[in-house]
Short mmCIF file of C-alpha atoms in Angstrom, two decimals:
data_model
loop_
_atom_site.label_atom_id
_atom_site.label_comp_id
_atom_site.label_asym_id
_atom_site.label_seq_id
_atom_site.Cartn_x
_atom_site.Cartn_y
_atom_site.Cartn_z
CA UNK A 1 -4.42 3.00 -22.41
CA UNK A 2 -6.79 0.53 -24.09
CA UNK A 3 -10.47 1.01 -23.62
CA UNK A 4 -11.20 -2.71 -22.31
CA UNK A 5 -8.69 -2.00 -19.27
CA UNK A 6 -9.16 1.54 -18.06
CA UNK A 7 -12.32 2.72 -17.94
CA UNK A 8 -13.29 6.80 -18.05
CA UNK A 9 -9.41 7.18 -17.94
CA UNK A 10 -7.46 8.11 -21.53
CA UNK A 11 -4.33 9.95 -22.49
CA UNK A 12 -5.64 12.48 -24.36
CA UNK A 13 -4.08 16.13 -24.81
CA UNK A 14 -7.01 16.91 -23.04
CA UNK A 15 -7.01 14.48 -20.76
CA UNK A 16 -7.88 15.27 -17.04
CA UNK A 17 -4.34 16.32 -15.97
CA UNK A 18 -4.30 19.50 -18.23
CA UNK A 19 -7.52 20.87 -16.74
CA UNK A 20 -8.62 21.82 -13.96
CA UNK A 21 -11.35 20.19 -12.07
CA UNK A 22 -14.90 20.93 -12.38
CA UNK A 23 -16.03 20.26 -8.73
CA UNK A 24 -15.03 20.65 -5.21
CA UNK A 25 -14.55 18.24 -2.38
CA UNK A 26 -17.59 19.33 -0.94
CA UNK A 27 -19.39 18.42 -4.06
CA UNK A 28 -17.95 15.08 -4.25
CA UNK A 29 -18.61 15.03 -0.28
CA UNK A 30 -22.55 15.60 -0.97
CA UNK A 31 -22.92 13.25 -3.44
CA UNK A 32 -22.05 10.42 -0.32
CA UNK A 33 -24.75 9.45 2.01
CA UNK A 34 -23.70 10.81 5.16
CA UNK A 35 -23.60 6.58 7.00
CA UNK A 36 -20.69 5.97 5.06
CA UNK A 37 -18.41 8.19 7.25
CA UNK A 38 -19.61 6.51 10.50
CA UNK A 39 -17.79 3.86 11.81
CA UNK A 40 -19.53 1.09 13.44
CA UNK A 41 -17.06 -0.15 16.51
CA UNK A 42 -19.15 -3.81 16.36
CA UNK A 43 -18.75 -4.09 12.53
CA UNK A 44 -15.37 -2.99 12.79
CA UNK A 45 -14.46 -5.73 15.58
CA UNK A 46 -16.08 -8.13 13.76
CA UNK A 47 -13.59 -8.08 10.95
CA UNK A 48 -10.63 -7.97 13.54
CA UNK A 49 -11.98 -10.77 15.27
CA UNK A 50 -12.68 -12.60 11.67
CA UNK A 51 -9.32 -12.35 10.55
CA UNK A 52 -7.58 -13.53 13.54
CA UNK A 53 -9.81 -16.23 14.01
CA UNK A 54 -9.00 -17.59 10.61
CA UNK A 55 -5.08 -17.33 11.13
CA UNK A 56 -5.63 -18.90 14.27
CA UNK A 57 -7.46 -21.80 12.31
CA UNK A 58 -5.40 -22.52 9.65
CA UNK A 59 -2.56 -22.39 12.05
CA UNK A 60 -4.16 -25.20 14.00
CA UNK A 61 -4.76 -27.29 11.49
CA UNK A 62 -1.37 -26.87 9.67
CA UNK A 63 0.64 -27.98 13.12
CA UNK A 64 -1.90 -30.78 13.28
CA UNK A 65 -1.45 -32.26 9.29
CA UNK A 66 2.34 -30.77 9.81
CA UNK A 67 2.36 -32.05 5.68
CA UNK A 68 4.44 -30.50 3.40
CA UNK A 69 1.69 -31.51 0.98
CA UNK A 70 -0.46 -28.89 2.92
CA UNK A 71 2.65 -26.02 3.54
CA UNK A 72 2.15 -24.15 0.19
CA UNK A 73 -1.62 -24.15 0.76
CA UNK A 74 -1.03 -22.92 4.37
CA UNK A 75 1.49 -20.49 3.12
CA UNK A 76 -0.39 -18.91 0.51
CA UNK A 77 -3.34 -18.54 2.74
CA UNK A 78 -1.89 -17.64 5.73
CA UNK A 79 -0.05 -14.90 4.19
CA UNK A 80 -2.86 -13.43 2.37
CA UNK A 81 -4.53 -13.35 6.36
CA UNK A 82 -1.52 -11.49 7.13
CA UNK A 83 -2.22 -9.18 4.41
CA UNK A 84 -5.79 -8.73 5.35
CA UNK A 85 -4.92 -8.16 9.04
CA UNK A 86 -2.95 -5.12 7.84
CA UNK A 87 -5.58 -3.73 6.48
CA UNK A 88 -7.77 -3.94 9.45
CA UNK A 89 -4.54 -1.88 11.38
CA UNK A 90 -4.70 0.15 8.34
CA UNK A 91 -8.16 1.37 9.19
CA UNK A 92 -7.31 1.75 12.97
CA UNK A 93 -4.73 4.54 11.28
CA UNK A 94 -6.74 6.34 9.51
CA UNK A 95 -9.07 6.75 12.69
CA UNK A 96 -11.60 4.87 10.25
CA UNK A 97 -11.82 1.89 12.73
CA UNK A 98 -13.70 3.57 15.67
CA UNK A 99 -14.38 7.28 16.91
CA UNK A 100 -12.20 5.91 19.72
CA UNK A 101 -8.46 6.71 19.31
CA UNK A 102 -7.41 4.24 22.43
CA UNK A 103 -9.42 1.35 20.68
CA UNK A 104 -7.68 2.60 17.49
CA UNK A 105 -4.62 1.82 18.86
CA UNK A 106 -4.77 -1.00 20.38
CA UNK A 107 -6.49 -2.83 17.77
CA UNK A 108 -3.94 -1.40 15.31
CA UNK A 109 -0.83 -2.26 17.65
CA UNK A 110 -2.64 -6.05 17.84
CA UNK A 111 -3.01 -5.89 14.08
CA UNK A 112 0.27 -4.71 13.07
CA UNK A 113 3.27 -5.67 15.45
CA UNK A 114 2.65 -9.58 14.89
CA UNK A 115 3.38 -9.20 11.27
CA UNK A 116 6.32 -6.89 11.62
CA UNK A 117 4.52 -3.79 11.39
CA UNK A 118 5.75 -0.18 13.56
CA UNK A 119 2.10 1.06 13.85
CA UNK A 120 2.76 4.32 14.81
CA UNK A 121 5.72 4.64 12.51
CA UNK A 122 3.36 3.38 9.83
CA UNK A 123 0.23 5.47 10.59
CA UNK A 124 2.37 8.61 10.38
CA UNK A 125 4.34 7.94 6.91
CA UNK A 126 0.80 6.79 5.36
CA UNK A 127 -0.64 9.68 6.52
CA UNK A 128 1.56 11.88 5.12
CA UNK A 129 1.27 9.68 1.93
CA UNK A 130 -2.60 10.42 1.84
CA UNK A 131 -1.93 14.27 2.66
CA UNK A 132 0.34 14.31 -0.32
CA UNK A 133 -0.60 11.87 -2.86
CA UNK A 134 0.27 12.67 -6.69
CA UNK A 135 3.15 15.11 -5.11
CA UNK A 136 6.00 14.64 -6.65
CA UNK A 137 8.09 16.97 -4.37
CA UNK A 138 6.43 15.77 -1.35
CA UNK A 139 4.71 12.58 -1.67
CA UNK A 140 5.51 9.82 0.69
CA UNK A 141 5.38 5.99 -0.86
CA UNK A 142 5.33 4.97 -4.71
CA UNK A 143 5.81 8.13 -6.58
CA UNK A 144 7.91 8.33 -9.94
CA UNK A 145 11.69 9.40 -9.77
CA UNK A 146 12.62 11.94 -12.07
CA UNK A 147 14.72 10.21 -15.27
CA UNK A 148 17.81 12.02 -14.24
CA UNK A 149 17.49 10.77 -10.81
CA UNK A 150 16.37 7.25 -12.60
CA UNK A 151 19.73 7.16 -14.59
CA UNK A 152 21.68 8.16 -11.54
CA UNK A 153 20.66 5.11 -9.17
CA UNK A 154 22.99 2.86 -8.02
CA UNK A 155 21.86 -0.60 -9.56
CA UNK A 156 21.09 -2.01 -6.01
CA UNK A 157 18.29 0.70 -5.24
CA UNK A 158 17.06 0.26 -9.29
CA UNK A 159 17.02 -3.66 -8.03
CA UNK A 160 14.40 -2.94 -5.14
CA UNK A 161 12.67 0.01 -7.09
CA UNK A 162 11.80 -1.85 -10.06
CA UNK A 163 12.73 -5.41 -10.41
CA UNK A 164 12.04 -7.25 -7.22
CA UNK A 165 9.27 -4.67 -6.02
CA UNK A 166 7.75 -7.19 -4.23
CA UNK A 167 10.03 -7.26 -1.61
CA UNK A 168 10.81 -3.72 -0.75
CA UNK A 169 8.57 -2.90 2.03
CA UNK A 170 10.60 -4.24 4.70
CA UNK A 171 13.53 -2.13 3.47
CA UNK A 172 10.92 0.60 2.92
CA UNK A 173 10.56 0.60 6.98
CA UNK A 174 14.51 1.02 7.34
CA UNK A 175 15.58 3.53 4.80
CA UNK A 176 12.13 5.04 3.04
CA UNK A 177 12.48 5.83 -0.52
CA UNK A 178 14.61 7.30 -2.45
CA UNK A 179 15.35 11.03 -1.98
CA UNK A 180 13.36 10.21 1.55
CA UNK A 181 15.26 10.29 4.79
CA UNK A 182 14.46 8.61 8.14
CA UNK A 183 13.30 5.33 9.67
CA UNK A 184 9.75 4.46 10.52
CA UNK A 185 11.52 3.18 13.80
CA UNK A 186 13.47 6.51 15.15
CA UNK A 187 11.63 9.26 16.95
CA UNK A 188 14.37 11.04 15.63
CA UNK A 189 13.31 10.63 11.98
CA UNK A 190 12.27 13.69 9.77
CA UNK A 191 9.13 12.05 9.41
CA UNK A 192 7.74 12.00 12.98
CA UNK A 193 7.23 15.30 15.02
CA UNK A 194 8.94 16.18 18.40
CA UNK A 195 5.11 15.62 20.15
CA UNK A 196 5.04 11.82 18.43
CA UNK A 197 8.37 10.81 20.38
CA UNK A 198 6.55 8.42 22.49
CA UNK A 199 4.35 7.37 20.11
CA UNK A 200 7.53 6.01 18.20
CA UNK A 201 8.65 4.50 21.07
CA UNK A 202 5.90 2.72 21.96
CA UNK A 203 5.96 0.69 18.36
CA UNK A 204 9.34 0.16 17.85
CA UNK A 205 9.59 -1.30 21.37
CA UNK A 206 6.54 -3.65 20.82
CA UNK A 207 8.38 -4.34 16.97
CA UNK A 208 11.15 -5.26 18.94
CA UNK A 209 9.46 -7.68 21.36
CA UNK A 210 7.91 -9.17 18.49
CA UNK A 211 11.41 -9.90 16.97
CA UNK A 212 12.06 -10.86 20.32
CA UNK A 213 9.81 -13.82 20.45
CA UNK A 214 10.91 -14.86 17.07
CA UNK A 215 13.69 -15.34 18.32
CA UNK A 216 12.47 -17.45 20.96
CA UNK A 217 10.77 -19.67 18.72
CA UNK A 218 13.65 -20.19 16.57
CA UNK A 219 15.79 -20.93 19.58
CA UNK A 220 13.18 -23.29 20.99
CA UNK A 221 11.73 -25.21 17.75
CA UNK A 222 14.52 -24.42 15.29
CA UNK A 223 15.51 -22.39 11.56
CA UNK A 224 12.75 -24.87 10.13
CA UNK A 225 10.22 -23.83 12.75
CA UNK A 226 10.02 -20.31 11.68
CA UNK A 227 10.26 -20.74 8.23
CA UNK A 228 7.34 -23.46 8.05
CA UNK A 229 4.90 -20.90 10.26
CA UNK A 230 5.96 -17.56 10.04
CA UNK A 231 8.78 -16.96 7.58
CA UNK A 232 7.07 -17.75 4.09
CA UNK A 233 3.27 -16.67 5.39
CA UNK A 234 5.72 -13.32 6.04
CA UNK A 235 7.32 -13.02 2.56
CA UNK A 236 3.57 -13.76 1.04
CA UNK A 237 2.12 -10.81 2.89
CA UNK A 238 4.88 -8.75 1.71
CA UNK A 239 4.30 -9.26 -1.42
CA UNK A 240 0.76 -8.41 -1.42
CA UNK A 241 1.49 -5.43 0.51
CA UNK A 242 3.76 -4.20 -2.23
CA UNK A 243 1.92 -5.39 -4.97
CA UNK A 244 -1.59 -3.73 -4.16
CA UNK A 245 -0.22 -0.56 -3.19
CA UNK A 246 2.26 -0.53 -6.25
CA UNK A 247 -0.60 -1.02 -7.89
CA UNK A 248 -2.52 1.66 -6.50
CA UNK A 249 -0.52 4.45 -7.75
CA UNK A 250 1.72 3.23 -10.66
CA UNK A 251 -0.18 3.38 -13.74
CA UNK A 252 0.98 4.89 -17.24
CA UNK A 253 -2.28 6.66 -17.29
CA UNK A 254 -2.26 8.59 -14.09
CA UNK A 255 -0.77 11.87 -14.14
CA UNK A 256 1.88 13.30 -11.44
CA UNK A 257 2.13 17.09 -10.39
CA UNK A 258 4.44 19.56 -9.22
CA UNK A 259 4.51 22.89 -7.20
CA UNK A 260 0.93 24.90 -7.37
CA UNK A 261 -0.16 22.75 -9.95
CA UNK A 262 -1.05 20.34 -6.99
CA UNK A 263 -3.59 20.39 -4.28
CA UNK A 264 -5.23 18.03 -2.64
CA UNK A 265 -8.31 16.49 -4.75
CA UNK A 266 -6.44 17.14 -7.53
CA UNK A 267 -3.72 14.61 -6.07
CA UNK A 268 -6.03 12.41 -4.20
CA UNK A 269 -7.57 11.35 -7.70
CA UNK A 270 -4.02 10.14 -9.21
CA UNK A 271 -4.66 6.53 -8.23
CA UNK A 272 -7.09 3.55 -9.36
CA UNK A 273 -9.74 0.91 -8.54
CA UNK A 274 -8.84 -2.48 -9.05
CA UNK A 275 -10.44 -6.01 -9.16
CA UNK A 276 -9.11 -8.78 -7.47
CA UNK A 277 -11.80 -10.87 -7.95
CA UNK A 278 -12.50 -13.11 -5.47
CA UNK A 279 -10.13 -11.88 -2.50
CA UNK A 280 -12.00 -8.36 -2.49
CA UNK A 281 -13.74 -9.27 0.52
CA UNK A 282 -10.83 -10.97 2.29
CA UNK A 283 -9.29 -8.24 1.76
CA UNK A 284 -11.83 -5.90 3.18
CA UNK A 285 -11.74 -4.21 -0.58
CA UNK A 286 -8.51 -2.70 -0.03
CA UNK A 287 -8.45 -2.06 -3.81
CA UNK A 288 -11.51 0.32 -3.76
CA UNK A 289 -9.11 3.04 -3.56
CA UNK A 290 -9.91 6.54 -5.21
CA UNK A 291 -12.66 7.11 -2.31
CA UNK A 292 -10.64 5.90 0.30
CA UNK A 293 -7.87 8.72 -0.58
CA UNK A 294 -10.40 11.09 -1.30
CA UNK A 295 -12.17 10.48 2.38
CA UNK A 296 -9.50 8.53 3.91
CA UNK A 297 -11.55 8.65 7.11
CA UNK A 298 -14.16 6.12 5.65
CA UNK A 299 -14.71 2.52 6.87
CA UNK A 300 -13.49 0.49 4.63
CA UNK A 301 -17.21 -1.17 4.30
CA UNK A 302 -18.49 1.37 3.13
CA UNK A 303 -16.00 2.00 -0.06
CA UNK A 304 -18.19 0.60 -2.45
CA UNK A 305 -21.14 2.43 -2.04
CA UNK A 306 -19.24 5.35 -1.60
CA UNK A 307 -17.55 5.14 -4.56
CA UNK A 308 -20.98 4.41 -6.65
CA UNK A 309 -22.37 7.29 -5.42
CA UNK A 310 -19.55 9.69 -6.68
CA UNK A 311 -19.04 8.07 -9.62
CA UNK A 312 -21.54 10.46 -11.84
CA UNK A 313 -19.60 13.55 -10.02
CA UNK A 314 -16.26 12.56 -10.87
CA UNK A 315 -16.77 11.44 -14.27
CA UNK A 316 -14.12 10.60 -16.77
CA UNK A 317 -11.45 11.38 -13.07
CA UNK A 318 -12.82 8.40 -12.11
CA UNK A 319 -10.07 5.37 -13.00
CA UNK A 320 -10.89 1.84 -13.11
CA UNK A 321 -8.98 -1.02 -13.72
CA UNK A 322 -10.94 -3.81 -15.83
CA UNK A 323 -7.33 -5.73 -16.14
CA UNK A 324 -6.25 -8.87 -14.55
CA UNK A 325 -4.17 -8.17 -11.95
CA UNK A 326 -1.48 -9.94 -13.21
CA UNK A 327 -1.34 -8.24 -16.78
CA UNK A 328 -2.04 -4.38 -14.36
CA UNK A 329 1.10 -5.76 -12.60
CA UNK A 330 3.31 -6.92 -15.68
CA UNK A 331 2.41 -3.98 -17.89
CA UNK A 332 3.19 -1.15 -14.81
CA UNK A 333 6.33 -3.02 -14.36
CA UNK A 334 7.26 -2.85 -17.85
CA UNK A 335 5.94 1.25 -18.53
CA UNK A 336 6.39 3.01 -15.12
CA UNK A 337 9.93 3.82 -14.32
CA UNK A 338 10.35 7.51 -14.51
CA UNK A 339 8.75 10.90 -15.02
CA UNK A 340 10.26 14.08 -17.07
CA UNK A 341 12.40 15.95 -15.20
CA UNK A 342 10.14 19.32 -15.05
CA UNK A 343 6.52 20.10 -16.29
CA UNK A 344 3.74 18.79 -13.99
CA UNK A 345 0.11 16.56 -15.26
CA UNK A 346 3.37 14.64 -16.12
CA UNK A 347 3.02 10.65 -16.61
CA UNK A 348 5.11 7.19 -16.36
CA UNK A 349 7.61 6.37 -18.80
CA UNK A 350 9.58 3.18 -19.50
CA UNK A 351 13.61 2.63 -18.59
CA UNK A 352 13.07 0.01 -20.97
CA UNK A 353 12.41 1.97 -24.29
CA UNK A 354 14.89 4.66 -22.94
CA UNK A 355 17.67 1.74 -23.13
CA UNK A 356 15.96 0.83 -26.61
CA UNK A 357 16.61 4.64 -27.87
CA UNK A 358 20.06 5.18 -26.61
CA UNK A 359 21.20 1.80 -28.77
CA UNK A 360 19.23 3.11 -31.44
CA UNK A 361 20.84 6.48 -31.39
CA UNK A 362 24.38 5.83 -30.86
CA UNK A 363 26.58 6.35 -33.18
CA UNK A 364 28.58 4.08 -35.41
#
């Protein structure tokens, strides 16, 4: 990794996979000042009530011009509101939003369902994401496959996996990943417990109204309806989802662990702070991530100085991004397809140079 991308993050054979760290979470912990793990309900609110006021806006004045002229603006902007609406719901799940689990909720339910999003289903996979995270036997969203497992995919699951990532979240909610069984919609899936029946319920009923309504729409406006005001806004936040959170953890710098070589700080360190420049606040800086999975219980607006503040403690196992997000994006998708089948502080390798070797190396 080149020194203008990644800061305090090399690939070394002493780099910070091979040893073992040199603090605790209750040093890292200290270093914080103790506001940053209160949530404000007000503050909170206010970002809800921000985000939907904008969708609400530009969806007034895009029925009004009704311009194709104006569509791509309204669709790139209204999508990224979509995005940034998740991550409000994203805070209600982590319990980050309020002390208040009813007003987590509800403001999650009323930040998720209207783009398509089980909360509950959600909250649970994510959270055993965060409790997991640089796991390779047990984490939960965007970890390496092993090469074998790599070379044995059928072409359509390599497709989603690698080539159109973008896309896969909404088949994400259906099937998982690979290896991963269950549907963020069944209270019958191995990833919910027998006490979180109802919780299931409750979301997948409300998804299902909201599909419902769609529906309605469609029926009463037409095909073009939909596609003009929710459809493409849709497939825009998709792709953000995807991207950031691809993003977040696929990196040919950041090591991956097995067995008792993992625990939790350890893992909670394998991802990275990224820039996105100007939509960092829109997007309630989302991409200030190593704090957030070290204290996932953290207001999101209160990241940043968080993340200053254990900066000095964390040292060179604190990964930063420097990169474009477009060149993060291009270069992940070209070096992280696969990890070694066994060994753990194990990192990303390419399909692509594996296909390069084999033509190399066969024989005449």
């Amino acid at each position: 990794m080149q020194s203008n991308t990644v800061s305090q993050a090399t690939v070394t054979a002493s780099s910070p996979s091979t040893k073992e760290l040199p603090f605790t979470l209750q040093d890292v912990k200290a270093a914080i000042p103790a506001h940053c793990f209160e949530p404000s309900v007000w503050k909170s609110l206010s970002y809800f009530f921000l985000d939907i006021s904008i969708i609400a806006g530009l969806y007034a004045i895009a029925y009004s011009l009704d311009s194709w002229f104006f569509f791509p603006i309204f669709w790139l902007m209204q999508g990224t509101m979509f995005w940034a609406l998740f991550v409000v719901g994203h805070d209600c799940g982590h319990g980050s939003f309020s002390k208040q689990k009813w007003l987590n909720n509800l403001i999650g339910h009323l930040s998720h369902i209207p783009i398509l999003v089980p909360y509950h289903g959600w909250r649970i996979s994510h959270r055993t994401h965060h409790a997991n995270t640089g796991n390779l036997d047990t984490d939960e969203s965007w970890y390496p496959v092993s090469e074998s497992k790599y070379n044995r995919m059928p072409w359509y699951e390599k497709l989603f996996r690698f080539y159109i990532p973008l896309l896969a979240y909404p088949i994400y909610l259906f099937r998982r990943s690979p290896d991963r069984a269950g549907s963020h919609f069944s209270p019958n899936s191995p990833l919910f417990r027998p006490s979180e029946k109802w919780d299931i319920i409750t979301s997948s009923t409300l998804w299902v109204l909201m599909v419902g309504f769609l529906g309605f729409l469609t029926y009463e406006f037409g095909w073009l309806f939909l596609l003009k005001y929710y459809l493409v806004p849709y497939i825009i936040f998709v792709m953000w989802l995807d991207l950031v959170t691809y993003l977040h953890h696929t990196e040919a710098d950041i090591p991956w662990y097995r067995g008792e070589d993992w625990y939790f700080l350890k893992g909670a360190l394998s991802t990275i702070d990224r820039d996105y420049g100007f939509i960092n606040s829109i997007h309630h800086d989302i991409g200030t991530h190593v704090a957030h999975h070290i204290f996932l219980n953290m207001p999101h607006y209160h990241l940043k100085t968080a993340t200053e503040a254990i900066k000095p403690i964390l040292g060179e196992y604190y990964r930063k991004s420097d990169e474009p997000i477009w060149k993060s994006f291009i270069n992940s998708y070209l070096a992280c397809h696969f990890v070694p089948d066994t060994g753990s502080g194990v990192y990303y390798q390419s399909g692509w140079k594996s296909k390069d070797s084999s033509k190399t190396n066969k024989p005449d």
